[in-house]
Tab-separated table of C-alpha atoms and ligand atoms in Angstrom:
chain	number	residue	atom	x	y	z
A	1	UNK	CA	14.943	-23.780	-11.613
A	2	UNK	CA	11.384	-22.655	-10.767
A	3	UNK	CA	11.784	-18.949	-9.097
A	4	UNK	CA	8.848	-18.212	-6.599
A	5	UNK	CA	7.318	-15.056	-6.732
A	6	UNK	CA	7.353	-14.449	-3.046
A	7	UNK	CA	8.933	-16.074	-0.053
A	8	UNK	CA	7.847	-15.657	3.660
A	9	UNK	CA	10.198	-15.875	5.925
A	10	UNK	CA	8.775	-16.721	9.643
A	11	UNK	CA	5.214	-18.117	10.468
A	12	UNK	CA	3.973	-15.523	13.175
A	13	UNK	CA	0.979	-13.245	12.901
A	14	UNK	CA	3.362	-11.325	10.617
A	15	UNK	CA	4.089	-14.266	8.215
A	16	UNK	CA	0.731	-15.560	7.680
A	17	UNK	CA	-0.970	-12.358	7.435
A	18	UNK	CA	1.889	-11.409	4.998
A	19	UNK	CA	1.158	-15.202	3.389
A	20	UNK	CA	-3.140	-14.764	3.174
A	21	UNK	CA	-2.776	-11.348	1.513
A	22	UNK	CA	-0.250	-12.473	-1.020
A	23	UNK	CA	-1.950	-15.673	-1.735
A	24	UNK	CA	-5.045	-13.864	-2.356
A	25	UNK	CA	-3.501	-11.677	-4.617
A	26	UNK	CA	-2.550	-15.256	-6.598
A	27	UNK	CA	1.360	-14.286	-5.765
A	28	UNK	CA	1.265	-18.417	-4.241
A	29	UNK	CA	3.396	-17.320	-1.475
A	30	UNK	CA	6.041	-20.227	0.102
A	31	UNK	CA	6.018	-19.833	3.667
A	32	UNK	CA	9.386	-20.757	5.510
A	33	UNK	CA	7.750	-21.445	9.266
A	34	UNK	CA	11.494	-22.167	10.567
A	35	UNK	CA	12.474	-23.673	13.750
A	36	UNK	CA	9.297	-22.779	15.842
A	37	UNK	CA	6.268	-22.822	13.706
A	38	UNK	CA	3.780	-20.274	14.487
A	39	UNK	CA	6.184	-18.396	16.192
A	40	UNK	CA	6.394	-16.842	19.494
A	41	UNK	CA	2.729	-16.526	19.987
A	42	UNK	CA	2.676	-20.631	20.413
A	43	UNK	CA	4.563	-20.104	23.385
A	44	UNK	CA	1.714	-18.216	25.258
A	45	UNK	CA	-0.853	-20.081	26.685
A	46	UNK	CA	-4.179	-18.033	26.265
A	47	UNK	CA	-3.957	-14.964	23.787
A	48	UNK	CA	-7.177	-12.845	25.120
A	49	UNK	CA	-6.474	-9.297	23.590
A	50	UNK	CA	-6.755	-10.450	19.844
A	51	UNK	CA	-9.701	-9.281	18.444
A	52	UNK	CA	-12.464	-11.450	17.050
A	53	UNK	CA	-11.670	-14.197	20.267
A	54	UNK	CA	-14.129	-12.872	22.775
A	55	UNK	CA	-13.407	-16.257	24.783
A	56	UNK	CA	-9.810	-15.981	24.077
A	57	UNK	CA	-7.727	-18.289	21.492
A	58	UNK	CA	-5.134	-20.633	22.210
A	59	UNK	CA	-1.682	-19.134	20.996
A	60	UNK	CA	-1.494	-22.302	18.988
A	61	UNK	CA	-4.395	-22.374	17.659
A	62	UNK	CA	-4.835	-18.944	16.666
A	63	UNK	CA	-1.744	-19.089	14.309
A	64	UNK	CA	-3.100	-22.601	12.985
A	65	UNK	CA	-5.885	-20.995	11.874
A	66	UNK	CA	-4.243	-18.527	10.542
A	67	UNK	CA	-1.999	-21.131	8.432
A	68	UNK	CA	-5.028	-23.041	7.658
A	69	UNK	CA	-6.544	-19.454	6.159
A	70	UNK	CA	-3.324	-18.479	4.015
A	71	UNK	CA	-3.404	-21.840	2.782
A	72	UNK	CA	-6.798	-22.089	1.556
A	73	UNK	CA	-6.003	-19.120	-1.140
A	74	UNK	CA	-2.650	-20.854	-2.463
A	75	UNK	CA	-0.080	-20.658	0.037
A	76	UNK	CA	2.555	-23.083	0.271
A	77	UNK	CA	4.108	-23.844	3.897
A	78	UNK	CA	7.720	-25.668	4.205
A	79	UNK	CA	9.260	-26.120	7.304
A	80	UNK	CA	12.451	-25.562	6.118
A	81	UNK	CA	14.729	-23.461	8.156
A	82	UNK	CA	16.693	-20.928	6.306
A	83	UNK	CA	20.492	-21.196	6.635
A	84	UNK	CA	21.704	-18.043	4.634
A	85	UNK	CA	19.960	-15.238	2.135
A	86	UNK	CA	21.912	-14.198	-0.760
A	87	UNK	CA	20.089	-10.515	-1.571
A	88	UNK	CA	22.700	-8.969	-3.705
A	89	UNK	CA	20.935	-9.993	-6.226
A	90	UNK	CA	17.765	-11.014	-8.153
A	91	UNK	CA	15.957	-13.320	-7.845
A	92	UNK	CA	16.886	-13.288	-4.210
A	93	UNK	CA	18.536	-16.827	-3.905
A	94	UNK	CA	18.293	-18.525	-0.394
A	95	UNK	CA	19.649	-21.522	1.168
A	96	UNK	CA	17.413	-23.612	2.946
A	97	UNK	CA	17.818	-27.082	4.753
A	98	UNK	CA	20.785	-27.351	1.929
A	99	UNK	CA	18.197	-26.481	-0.689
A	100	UNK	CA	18.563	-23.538	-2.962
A	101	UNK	CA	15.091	-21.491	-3.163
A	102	UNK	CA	15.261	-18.526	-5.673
A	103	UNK	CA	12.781	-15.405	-4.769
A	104	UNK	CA	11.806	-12.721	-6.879
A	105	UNK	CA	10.602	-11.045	-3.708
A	106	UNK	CA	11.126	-11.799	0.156
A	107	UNK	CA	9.048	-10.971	3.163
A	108	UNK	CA	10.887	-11.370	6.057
A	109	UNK	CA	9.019	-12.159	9.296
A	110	UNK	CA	10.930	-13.908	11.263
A	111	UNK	CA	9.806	-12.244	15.007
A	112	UNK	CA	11.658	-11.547	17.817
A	113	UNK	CA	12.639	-13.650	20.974
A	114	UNK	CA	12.580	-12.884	24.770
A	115	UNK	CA	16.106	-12.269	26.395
A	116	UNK	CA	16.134	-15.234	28.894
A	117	UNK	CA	17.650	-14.089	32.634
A	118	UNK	CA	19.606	-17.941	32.437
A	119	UNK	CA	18.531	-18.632	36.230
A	120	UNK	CA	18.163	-21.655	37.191
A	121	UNK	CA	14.452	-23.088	37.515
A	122	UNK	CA	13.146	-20.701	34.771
A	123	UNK	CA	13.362	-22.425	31.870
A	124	UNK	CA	11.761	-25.207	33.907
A	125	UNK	CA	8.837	-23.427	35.227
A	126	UNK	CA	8.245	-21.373	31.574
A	127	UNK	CA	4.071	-21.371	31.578
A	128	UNK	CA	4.173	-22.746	35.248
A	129	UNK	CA	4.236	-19.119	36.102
A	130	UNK	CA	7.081	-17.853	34.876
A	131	UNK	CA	6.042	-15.175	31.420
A	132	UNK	CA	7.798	-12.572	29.254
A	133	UNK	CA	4.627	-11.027	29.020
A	134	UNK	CA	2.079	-9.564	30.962
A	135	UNK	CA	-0.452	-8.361	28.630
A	136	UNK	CA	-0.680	-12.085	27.269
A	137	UNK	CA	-0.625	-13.977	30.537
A	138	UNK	CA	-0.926	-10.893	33.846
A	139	UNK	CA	-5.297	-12.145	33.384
A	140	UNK	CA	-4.779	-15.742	33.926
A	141	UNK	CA	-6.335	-17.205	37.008
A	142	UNK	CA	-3.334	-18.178	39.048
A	143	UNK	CA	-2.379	-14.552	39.228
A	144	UNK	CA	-5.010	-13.479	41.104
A	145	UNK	CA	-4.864	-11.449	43.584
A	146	UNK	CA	-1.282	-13.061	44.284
A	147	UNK	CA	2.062	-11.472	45.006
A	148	UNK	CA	4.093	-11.101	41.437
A	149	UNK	CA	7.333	-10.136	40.301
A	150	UNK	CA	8.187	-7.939	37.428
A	151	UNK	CA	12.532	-8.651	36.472
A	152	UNK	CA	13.378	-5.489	35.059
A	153	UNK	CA	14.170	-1.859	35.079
A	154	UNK	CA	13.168	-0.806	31.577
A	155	UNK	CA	9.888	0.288	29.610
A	156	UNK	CA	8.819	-2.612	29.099
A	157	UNK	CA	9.032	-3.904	32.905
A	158	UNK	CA	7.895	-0.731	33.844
A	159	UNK	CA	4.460	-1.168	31.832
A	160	UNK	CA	3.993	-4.626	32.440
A	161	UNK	CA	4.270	-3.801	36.537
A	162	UNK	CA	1.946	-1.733	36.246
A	163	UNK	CA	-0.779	-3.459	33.781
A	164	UNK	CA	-0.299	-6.345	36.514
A	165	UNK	CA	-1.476	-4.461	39.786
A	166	UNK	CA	-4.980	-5.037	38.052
A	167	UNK	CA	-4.769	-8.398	38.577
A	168	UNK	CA	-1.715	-9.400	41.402
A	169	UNK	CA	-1.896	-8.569	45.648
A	170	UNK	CA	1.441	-6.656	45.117
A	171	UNK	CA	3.732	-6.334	42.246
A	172	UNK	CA	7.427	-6.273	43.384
A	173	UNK	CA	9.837	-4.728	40.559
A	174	UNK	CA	13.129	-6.530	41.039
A	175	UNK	CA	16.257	-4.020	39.179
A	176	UNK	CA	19.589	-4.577	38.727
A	177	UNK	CA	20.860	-1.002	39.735
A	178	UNK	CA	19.397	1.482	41.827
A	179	UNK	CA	17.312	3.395	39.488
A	180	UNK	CA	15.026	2.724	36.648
A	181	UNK	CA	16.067	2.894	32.969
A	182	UNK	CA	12.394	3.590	31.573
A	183	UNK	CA	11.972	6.886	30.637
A	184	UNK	CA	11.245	9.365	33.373
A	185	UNK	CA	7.234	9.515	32.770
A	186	UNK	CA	7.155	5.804	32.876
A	187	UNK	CA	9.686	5.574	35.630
A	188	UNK	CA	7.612	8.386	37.897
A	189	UNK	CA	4.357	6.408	37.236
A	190	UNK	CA	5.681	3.556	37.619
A	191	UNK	CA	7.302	4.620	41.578
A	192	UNK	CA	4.226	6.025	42.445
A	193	UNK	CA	1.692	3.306	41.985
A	194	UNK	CA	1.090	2.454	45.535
A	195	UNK	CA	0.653	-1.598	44.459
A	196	UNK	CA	4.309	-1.506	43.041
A	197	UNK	CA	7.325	-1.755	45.053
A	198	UNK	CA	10.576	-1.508	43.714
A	199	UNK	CA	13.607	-4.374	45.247
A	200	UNK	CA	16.591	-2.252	43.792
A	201	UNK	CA	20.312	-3.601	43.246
A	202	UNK	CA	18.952	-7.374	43.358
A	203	UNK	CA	18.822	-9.664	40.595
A	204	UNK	CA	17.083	-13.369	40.698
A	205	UNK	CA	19.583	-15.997	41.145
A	206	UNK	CA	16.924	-19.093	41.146
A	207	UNK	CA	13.652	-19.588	40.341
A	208	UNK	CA	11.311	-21.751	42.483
A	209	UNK	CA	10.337	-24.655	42.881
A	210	UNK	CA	11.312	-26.733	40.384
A	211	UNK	CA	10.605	-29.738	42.680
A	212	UNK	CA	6.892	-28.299	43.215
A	213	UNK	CA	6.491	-27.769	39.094
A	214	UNK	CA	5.414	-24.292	39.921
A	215	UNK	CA	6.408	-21.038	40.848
A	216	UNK	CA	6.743	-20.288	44.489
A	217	UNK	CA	8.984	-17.578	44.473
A	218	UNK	CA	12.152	-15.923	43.807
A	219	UNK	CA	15.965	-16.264	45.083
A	220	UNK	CA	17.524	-13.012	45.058
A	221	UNK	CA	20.898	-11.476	45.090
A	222	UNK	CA	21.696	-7.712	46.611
A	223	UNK	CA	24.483	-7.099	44.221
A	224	UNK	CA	25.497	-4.437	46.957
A	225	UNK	CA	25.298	-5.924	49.888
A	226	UNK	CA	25.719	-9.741	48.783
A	227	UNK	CA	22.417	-10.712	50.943
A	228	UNK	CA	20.307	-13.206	50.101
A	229	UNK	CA	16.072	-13.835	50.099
A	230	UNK	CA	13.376	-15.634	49.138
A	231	UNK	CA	10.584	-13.882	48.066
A	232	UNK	CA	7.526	-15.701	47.844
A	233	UNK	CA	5.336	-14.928	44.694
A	234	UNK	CA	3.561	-17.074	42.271
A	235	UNK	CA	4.300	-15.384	39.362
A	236	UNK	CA	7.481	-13.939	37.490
A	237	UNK	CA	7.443	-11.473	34.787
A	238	UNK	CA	10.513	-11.443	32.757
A	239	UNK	CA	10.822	-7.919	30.838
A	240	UNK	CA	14.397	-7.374	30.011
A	241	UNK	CA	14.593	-6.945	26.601
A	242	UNK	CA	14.043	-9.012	23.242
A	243	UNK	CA	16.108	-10.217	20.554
A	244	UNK	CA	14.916	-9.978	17.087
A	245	UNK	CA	16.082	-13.005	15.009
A	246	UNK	CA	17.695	-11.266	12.341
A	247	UNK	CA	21.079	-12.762	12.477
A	248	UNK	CA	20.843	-14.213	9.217
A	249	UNK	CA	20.671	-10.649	7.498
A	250	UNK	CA	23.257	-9.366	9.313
A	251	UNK	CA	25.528	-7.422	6.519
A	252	UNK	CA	22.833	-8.177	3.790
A	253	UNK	CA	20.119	-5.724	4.710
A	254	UNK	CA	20.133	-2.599	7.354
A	255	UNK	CA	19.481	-3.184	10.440
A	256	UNK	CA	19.385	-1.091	14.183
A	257	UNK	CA	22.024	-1.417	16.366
A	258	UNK	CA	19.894	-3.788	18.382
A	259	UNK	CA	19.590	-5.433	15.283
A	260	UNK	CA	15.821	-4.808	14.429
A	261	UNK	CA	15.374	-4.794	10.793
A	262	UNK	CA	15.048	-0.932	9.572
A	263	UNK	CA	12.312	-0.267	7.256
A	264	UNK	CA	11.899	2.176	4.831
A	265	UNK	CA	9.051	3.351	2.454
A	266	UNK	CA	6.678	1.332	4.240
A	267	UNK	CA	7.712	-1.688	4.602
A	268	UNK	CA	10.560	-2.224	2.295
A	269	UNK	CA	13.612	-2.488	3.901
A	270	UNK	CA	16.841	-0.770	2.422
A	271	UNK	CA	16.916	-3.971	-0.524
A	272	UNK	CA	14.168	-3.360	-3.277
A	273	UNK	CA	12.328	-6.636	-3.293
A	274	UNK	CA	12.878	-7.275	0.570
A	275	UNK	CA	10.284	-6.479	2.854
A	276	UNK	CA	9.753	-6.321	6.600
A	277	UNK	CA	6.763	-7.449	8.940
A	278	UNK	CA	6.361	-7.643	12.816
A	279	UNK	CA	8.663	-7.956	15.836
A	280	UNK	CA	11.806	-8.548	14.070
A	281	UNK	CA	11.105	-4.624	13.251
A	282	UNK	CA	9.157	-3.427	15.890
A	283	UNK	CA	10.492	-2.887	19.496
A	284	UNK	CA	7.511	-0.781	20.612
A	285	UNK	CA	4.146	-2.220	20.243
A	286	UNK	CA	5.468	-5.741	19.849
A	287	UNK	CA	1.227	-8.006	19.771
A	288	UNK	CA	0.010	-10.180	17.605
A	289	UNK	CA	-2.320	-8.011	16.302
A	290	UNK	CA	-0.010	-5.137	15.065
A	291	UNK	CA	2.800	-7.873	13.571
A	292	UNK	CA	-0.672	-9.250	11.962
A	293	UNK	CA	-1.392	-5.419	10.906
A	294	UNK	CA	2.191	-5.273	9.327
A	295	UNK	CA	2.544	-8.704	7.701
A	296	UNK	CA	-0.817	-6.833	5.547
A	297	UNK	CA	1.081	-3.499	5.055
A	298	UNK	CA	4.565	-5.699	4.054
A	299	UNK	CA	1.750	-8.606	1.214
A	300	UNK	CA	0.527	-5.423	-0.171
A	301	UNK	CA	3.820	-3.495	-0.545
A	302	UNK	CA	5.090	-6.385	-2.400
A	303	UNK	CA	2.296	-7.252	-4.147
A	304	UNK	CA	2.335	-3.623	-5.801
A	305	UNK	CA	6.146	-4.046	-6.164
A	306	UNK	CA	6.045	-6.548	-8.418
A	307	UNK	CA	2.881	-5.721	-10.356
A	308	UNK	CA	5.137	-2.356	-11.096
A	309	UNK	CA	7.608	-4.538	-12.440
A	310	UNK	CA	5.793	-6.655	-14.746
A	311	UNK	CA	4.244	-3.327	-16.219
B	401	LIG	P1	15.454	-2.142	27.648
B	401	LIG	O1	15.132	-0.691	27.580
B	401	LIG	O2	16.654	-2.656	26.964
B	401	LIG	O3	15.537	-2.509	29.192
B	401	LIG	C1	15.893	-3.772	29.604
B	401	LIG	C2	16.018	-3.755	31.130
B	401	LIG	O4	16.310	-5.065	31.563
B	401	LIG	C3	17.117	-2.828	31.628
B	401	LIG	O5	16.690	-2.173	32.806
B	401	LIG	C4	18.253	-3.787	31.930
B	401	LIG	O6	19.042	-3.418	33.009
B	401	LIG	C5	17.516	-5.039	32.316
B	401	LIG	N1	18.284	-6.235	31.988
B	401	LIG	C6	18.809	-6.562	30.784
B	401	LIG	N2	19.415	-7.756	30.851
B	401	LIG	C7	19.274	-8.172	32.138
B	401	LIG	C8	19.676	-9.317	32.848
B	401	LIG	N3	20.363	-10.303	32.247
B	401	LIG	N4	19.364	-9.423	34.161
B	401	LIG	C9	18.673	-8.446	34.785
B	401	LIG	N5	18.246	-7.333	34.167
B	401	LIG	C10	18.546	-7.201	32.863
B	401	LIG	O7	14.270	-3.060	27.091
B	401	LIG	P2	12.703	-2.779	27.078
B	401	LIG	O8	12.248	-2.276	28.382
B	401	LIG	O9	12.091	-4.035	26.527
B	401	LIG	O10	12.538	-1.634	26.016
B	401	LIG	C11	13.042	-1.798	24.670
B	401	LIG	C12	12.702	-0.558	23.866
B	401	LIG	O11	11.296	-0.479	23.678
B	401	LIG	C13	13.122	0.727	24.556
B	401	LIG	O12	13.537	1.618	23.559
B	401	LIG	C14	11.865	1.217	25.204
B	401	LIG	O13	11.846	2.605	25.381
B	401	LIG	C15	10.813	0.752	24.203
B	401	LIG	N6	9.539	0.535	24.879
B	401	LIG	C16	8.693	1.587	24.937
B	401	LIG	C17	7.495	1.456	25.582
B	401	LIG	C18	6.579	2.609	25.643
B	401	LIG	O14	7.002	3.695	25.326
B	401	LIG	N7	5.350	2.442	26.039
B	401	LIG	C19	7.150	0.245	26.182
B	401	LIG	C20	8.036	-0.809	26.129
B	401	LIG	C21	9.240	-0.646	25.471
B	401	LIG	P3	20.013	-2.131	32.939
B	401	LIG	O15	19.125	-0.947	33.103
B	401	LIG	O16	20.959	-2.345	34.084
B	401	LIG	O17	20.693	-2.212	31.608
């Protein structure tokens, strides 16, 4: 059975970027796009903050392009979804769609995804107005100068609140508990912003209007008092938390106790001959543009690994 030289194992900005710079270096990367080709990214509508788009790009289109630019040096793209990884040992020998796939080296890329609240209406009214993330959507037109709502009480909702009151009328930061989680500098900013203001103990128990295909505005709980509201904004901001889609290497490679994949030596993880690229390893900058940055650092790790080994 044919062994590939390297596998890819997600098609985000990691897993292209990770499949152009192997390709190039003739390594004919096979590219496993899984369940959501192109990843997160084609969730978002317009992606405005990657450079070389002065217009913008289309979250779809960018990582077509993308594909379309790995592919022109020799990549090979299956949309086979991988079922289980065998790393113990080599080549790496993975399952896929029922299909064995042997690897003597694996890139795994396989991104992160946003914790969901479960209320009712948002799954509905995802790209209607409700977003997991500001810095990809906050610009858009239909948040203008309109009240928003940040879900939240972490880092992440903390920065996002405050990269919207560029754009919204006020930005309400809707908590669970009384006080923020962020940490303290983040948290002080955060309370002090003038545009923000904080709706503590409350969490969202519907998301409307479904009937209206848009948002309208928020149901919420006191988990205190047990009152309920309606606060009218046309824009929710989801920020609590992501999962990174690494159950599949759960007991075969090291991982955090969030279960982001732990690299080491760059971006090999703890297996020689497994490497690591973008969100499913990164819980801080979490863009396109720096999973695209470590999808290069993760093609040319390998790329060097196995040139060392056919020395
Ligand atoms: P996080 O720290 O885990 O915070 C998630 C927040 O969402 C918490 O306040 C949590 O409430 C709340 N939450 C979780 N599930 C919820 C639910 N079902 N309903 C309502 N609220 C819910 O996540 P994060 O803010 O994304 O940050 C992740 C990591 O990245 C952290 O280590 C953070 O420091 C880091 N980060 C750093 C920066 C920065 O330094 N610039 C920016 C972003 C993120 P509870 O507080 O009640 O648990």
């Amino acid at each position: 059975m044919a062994i590939e030289k390297v596998v890819i194992i997600g098609s985000g900005p990691a897993g292209w970027t990770a499949a152009l710079y192997t390709a190039r270096a003739q390594l004919a990367p096979l590219v496993l796009t899984g369940k959501q080709p192109g990843g997160l990214l084609t969730t978002t509508s317009i992606v405005e903050n990657f450079p070389g788009f002065p217009e913008g790009v289309d979250g779809y289109e960018l990582m077509t392009r993308m594909q379309k630019q790995a592919e022109r040096f020799g990549a090979k793209t299956s949309f086979g979804v991988v079922e289980s990884v065998d790393f113990s040992q080599r080549p790496f020998n993975l399952i896929v769609d029922g299909e064995k796939v042997l690897a003597a080296a694996v890139i795994i890329a396989t991104g992160a995804g946003h914790k969901h609240l479960g209320a009712p209406g948002e799954h509905e009214l995802e790209t209607k107005g409700v977003t997991y993330c500001a810095t990809c959507d906050g610009a858009l037109p239909a948040f203008r100068n309109q009240p928003l709502v940040v879900i939240g009480g972490g880092d992440s909702a903390c920065e996002e609140a405050q990269y919207l009151t560029r754009f919204g009328s006020i930005v309400y930061l809707v908590h669970r508990r009384d006080s923020l989680r962020a940490s303290k500098i983040m948290a002080e900013r955060t309370l002090a912003n003038p545009k923000i203001k904080p709706i503590w103990d409350s969490t969202v128990t519907e998301v409307m209007d479904v009937q209206k295909d848009t948002v309208t505005g928020v149901k919420l709980k006191n988990l205190k008092t047990g009152a309920e509201s309606v606060l009218p904004v046309a824009g929710v901001f989801i920020a609590i938390g992501h999962v990174p889609n690494t159950d599949l290497f759960k007991g075969k490679i090291n991982l955090d106790e969030n279960g982001f994949v732990v690299p080491q030596q760059g971006a090999m993880t703890n297996v020689p001959g497994v490497f690591v690229a973008g969100d499913c390893a990164d819980h801080v900058y979490r863009q396109a543009i720096t999973a695209a940055g470590a999808g290069c650092s993760a093609a040319i790790d390998c790329e060097r690994f196995l040139a060392a080994e056919n020395c």
